[in-house]
mmCIF file of C-alpha atoms in Angstrom:
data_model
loop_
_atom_site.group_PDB
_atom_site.id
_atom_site.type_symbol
_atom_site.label_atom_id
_atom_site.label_comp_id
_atom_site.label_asym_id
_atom_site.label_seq_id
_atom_site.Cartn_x
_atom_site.Cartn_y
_atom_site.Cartn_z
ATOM 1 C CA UNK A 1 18.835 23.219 3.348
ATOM 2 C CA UNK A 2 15.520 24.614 2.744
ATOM 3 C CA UNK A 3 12.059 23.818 2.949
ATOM 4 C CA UNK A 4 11.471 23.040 -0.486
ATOM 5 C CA UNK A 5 14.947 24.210 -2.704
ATOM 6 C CA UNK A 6 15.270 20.066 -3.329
ATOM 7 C CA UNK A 7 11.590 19.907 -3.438
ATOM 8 C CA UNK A 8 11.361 20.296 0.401
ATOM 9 C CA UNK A 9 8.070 22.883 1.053
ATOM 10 C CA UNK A 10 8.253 23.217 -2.692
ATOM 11 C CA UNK A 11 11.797 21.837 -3.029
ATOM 12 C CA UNK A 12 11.936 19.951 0.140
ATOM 13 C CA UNK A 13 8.118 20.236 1.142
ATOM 14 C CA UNK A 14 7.100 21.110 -1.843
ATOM 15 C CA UNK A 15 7.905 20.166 -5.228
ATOM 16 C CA UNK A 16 8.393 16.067 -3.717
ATOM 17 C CA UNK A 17 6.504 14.282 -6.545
ATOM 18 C CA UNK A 18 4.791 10.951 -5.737
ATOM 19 C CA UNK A 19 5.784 7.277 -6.505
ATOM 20 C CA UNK A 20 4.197 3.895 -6.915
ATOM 21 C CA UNK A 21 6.961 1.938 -5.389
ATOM 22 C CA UNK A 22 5.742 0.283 -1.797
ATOM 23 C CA UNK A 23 10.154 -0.744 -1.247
ATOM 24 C CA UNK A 24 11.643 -0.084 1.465
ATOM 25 C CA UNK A 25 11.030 2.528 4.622
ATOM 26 C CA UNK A 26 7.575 1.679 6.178
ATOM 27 C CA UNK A 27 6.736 -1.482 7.492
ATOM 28 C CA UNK A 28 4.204 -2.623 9.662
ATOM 29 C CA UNK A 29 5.661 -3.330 13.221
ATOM 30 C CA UNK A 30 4.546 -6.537 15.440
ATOM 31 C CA UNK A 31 1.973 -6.222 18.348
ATOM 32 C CA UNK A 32 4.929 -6.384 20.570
ATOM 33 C CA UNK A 33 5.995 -2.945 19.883
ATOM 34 C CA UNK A 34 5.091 0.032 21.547
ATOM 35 C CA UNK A 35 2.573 2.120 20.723
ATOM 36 C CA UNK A 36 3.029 4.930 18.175
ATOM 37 C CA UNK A 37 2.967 7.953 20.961
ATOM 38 C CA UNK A 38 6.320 6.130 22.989
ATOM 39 C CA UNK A 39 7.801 4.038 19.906
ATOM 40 C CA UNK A 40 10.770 5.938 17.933
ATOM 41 C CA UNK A 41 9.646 6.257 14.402
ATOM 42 C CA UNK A 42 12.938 4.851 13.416
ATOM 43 C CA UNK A 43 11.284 1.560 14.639
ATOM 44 C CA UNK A 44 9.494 1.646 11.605
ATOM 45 C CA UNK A 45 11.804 1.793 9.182
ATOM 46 C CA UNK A 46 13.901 -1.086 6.904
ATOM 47 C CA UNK A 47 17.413 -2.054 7.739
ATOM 48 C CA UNK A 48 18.398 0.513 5.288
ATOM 49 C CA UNK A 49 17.202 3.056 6.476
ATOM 50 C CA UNK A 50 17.895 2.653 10.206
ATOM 51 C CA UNK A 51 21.728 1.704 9.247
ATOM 52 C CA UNK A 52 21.374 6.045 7.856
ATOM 53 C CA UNK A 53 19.763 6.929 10.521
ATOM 54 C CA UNK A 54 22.022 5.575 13.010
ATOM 55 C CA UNK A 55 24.716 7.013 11.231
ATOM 56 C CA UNK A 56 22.901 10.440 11.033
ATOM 57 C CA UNK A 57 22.640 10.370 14.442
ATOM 58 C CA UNK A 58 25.883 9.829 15.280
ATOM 59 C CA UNK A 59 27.047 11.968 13.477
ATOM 60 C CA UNK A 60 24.728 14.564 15.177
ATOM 61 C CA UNK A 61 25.567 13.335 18.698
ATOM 62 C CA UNK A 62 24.998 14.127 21.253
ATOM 63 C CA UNK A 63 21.408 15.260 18.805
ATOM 64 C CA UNK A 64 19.605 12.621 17.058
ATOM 65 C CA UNK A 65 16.180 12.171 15.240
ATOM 66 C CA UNK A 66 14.031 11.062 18.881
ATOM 67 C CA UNK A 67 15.292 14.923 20.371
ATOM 68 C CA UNK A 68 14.679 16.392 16.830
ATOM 69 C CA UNK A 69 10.939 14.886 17.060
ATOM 70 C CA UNK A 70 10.783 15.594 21.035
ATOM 71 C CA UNK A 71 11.704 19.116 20.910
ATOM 72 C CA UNK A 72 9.972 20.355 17.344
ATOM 73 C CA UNK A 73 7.346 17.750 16.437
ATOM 74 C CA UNK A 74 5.895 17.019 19.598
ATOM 75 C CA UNK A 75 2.400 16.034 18.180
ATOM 76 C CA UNK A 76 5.000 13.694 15.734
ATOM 77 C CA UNK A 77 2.587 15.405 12.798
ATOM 78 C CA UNK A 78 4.139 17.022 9.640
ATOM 79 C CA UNK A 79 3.054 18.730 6.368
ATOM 80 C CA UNK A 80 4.020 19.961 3.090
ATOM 81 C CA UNK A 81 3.470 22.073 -0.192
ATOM 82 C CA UNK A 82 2.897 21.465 -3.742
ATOM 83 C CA UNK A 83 1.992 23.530 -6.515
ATOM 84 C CA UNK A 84 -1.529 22.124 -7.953
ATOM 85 C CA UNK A 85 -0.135 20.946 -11.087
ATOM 86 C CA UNK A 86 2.792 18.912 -9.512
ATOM 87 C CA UNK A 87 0.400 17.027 -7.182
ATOM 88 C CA UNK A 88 -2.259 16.330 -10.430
ATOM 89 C CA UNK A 89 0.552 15.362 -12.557
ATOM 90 C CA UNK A 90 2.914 13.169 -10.221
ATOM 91 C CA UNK A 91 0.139 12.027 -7.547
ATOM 92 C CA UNK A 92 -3.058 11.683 -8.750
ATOM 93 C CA UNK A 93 -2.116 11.022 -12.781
ATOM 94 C CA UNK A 94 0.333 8.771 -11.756
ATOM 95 C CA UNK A 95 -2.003 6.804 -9.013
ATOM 96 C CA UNK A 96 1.460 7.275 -6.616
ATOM 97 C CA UNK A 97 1.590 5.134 -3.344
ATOM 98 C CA UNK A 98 4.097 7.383 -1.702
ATOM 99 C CA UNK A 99 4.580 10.702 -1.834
ATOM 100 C CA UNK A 100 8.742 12.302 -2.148
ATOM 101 C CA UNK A 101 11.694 11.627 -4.806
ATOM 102 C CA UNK A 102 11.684 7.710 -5.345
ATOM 103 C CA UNK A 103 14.610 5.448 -6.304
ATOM 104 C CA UNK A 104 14.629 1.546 -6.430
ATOM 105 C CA UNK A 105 14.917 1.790 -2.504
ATOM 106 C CA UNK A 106 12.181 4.169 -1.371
ATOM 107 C CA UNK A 107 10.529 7.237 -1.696
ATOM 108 C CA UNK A 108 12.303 10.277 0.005
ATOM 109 C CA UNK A 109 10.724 13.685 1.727
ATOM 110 C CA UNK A 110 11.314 16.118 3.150
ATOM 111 C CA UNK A 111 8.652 17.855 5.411
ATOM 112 C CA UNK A 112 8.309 20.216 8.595
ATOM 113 C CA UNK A 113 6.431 20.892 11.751
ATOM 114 C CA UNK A 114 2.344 20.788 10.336
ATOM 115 C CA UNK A 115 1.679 23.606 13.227
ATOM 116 C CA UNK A 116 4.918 26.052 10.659
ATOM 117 C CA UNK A 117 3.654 24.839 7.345
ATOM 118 C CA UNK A 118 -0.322 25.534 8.786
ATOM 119 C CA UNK A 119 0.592 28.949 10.378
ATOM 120 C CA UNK A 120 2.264 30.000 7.351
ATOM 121 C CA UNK A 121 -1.032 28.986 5.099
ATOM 122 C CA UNK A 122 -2.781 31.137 7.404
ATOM 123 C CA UNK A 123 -0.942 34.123 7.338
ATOM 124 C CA UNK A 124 -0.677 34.003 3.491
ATOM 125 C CA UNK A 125 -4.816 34.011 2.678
ATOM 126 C CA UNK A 126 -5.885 37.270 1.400
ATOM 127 C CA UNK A 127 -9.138 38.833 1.260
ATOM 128 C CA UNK A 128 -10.382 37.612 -2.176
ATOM 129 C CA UNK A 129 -9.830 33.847 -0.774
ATOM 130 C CA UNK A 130 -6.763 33.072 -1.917
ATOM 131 C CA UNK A 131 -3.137 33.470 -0.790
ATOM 132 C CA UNK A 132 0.033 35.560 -1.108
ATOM 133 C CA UNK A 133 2.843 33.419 -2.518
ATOM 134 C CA UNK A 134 5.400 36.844 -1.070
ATOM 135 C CA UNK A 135 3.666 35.971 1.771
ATOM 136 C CA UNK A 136 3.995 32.775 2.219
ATOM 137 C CA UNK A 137 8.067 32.709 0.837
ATOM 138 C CA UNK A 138 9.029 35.122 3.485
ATOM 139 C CA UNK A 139 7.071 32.840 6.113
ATOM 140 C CA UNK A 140 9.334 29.813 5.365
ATOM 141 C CA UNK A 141 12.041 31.043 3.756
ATOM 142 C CA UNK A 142 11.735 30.196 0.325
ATOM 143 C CA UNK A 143 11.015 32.360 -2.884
ATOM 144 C CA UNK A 144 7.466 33.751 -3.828
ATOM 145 C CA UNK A 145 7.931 31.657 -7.129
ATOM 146 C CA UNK A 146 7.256 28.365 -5.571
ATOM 147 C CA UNK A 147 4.328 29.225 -3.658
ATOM 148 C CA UNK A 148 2.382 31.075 -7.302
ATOM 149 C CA UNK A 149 -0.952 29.547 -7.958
ATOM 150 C CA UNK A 150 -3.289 26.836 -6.358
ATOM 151 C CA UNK A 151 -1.260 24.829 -3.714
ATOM 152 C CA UNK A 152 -1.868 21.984 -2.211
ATOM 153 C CA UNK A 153 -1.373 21.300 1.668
ATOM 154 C CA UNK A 154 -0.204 17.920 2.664
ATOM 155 C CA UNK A 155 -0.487 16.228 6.195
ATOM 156 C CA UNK A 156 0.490 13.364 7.831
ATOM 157 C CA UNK A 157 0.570 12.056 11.717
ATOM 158 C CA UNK A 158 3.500 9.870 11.530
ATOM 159 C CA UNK A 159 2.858 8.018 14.660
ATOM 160 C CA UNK A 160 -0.668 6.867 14.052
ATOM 161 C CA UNK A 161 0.641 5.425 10.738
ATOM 162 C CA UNK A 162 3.763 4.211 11.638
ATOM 163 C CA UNK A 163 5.561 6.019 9.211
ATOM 164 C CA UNK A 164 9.829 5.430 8.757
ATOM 165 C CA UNK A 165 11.266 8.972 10.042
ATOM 166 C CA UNK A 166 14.767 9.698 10.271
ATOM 167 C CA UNK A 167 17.468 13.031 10.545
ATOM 168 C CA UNK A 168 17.804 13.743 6.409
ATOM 169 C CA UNK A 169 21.211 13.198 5.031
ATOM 170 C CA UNK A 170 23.319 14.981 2.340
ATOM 171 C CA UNK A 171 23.047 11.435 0.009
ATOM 172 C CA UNK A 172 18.938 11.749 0.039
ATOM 173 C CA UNK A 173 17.515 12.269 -3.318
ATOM 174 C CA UNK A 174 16.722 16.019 -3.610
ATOM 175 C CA UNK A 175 19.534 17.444 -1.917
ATOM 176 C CA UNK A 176 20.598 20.754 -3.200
ATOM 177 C CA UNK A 177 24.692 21.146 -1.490
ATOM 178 C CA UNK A 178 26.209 24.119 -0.605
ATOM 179 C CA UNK A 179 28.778 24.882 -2.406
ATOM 180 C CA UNK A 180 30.413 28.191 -0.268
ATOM 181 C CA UNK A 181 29.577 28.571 3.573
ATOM 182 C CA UNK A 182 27.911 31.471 2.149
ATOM 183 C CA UNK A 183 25.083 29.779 0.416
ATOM 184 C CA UNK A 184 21.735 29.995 1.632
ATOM 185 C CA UNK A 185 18.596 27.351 0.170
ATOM 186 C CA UNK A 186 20.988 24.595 -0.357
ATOM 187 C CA UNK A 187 20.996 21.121 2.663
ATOM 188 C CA UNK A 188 23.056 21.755 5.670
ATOM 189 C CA UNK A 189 23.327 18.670 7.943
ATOM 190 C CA UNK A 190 21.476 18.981 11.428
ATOM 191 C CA UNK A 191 17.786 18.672 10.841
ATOM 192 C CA UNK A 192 17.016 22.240 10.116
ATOM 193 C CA UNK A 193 16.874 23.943 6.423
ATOM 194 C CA UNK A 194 19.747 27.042 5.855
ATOM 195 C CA UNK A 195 16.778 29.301 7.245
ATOM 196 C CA UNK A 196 16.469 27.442 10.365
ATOM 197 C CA UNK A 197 13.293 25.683 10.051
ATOM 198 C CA UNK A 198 12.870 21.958 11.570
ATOM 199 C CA UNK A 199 12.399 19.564 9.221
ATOM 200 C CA UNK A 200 12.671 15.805 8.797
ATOM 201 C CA UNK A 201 12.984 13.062 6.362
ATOM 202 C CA UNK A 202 10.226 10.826 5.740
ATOM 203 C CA UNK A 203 10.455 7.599 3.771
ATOM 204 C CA UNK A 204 7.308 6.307 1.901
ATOM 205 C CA UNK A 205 4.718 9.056 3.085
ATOM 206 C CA UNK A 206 1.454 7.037 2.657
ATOM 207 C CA UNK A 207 -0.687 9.116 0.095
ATOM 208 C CA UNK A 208 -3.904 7.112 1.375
ATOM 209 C CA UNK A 209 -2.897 8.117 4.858
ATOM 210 C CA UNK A 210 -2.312 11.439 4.407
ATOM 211 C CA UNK A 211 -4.826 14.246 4.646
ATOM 212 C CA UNK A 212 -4.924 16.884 1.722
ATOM 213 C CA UNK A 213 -6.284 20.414 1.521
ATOM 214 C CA UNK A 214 -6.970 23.131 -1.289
ATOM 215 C CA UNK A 215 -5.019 26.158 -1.265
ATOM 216 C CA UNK A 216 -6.587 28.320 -3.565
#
């Protein structure tokens, strides 16, 4: 899979549009639950969504989402891409609640490691002040095309907001499937795009709760 083929960083990260429906994923968990640095995220999500998640992670066994988190989002803090014009024209034109692909269940997305998704930023910016999409492809993995123009750089600490977090599934909306073992930017099950990136799925990303920054 890759960061943002589906809409991930751009196809998983990136081109995830926003959505106004509050169904499903997040809820907000009783005072006897642990707090967000020890809970599982999974702890905050609908029955739906755990009953995937538990399947997910059997499937991954002896690997689930909790060592996916533990061992490549330790700080439990992720981030994603979009092109300026997708985040004006499906965030803030629609007044979205959520950001990711939305059905009548919840709204799906995919997103990676904030410390990748930073680092890359980073080592795109050029000298003029703004960045190098080639740059910034190569760095995740994905083609210079998706990266052209002003970005926009999404983040979001999942454990301070409680947010639903689970492995992502070949059934999520946004998927792009292989077709030939030989295909690369297309969803391979196991938590990490076809380039070998982490990422995750996160239902109903809060776009209140969510910190965004200007990539010119």
């Amino acid at each position: 899979m890759n960061f943002i083929s589906r809409a991930l960083v751009l196809g998983s990260l990136s081109a995830m549009v926003g959505c106004a429906t509050t169904k499903g994923g997040t809820k907000t968990p009783d005072t006897t639950e642990p707090t967000p640095g020890t809970a599982s995220l999974v702890d905050y999500c609908d029955d739906t969504q755990k009953a995937i998640s538990k399947e997910a992670d059997a499937l991954a066994s002896p690997y689930g989402i909790d060592q996916h988190l533990d061992k490549n989002f330790p700080d439990r803090r992720v981030s994603w891409l979009m092109t300026d014009s997708a985040y004006q024209k499906f965030v803030v034109q629609t007044g979205a609640k959520n950001f990711g692909r939305c059905n009548d269940t919840a709204c799906y997305l995919f997103a990676a490691p904030s410390a990748s998704i930073h680092g890359a930023v980073e080592k795109s910016k050029t000298a003029d002040g703004t960045h190098d999409p080639a740059v910034l492809g190569q760095a995740l993995g994905l083609p210079a095309k998706n990266f052209e123009g002003p970005l926009r750089m999404m983040t979001l600490d999942l454990g301070a907001q409680k947010v639903c977090t689970r492995l992502p599934v070949d059934a999520d909306p946004g998927v792009w499937k292989c077709q030939t073992p030989e295909d690369t930017d297309c969803f391979k099950f196991g938590g990490y795009t076809s380039g070998g990136a982490p990422e995750v799925m996160v239902i109903n990303a809060p776009v209140a709760d969510t910190q965004v920054a200007e990539i010119p």
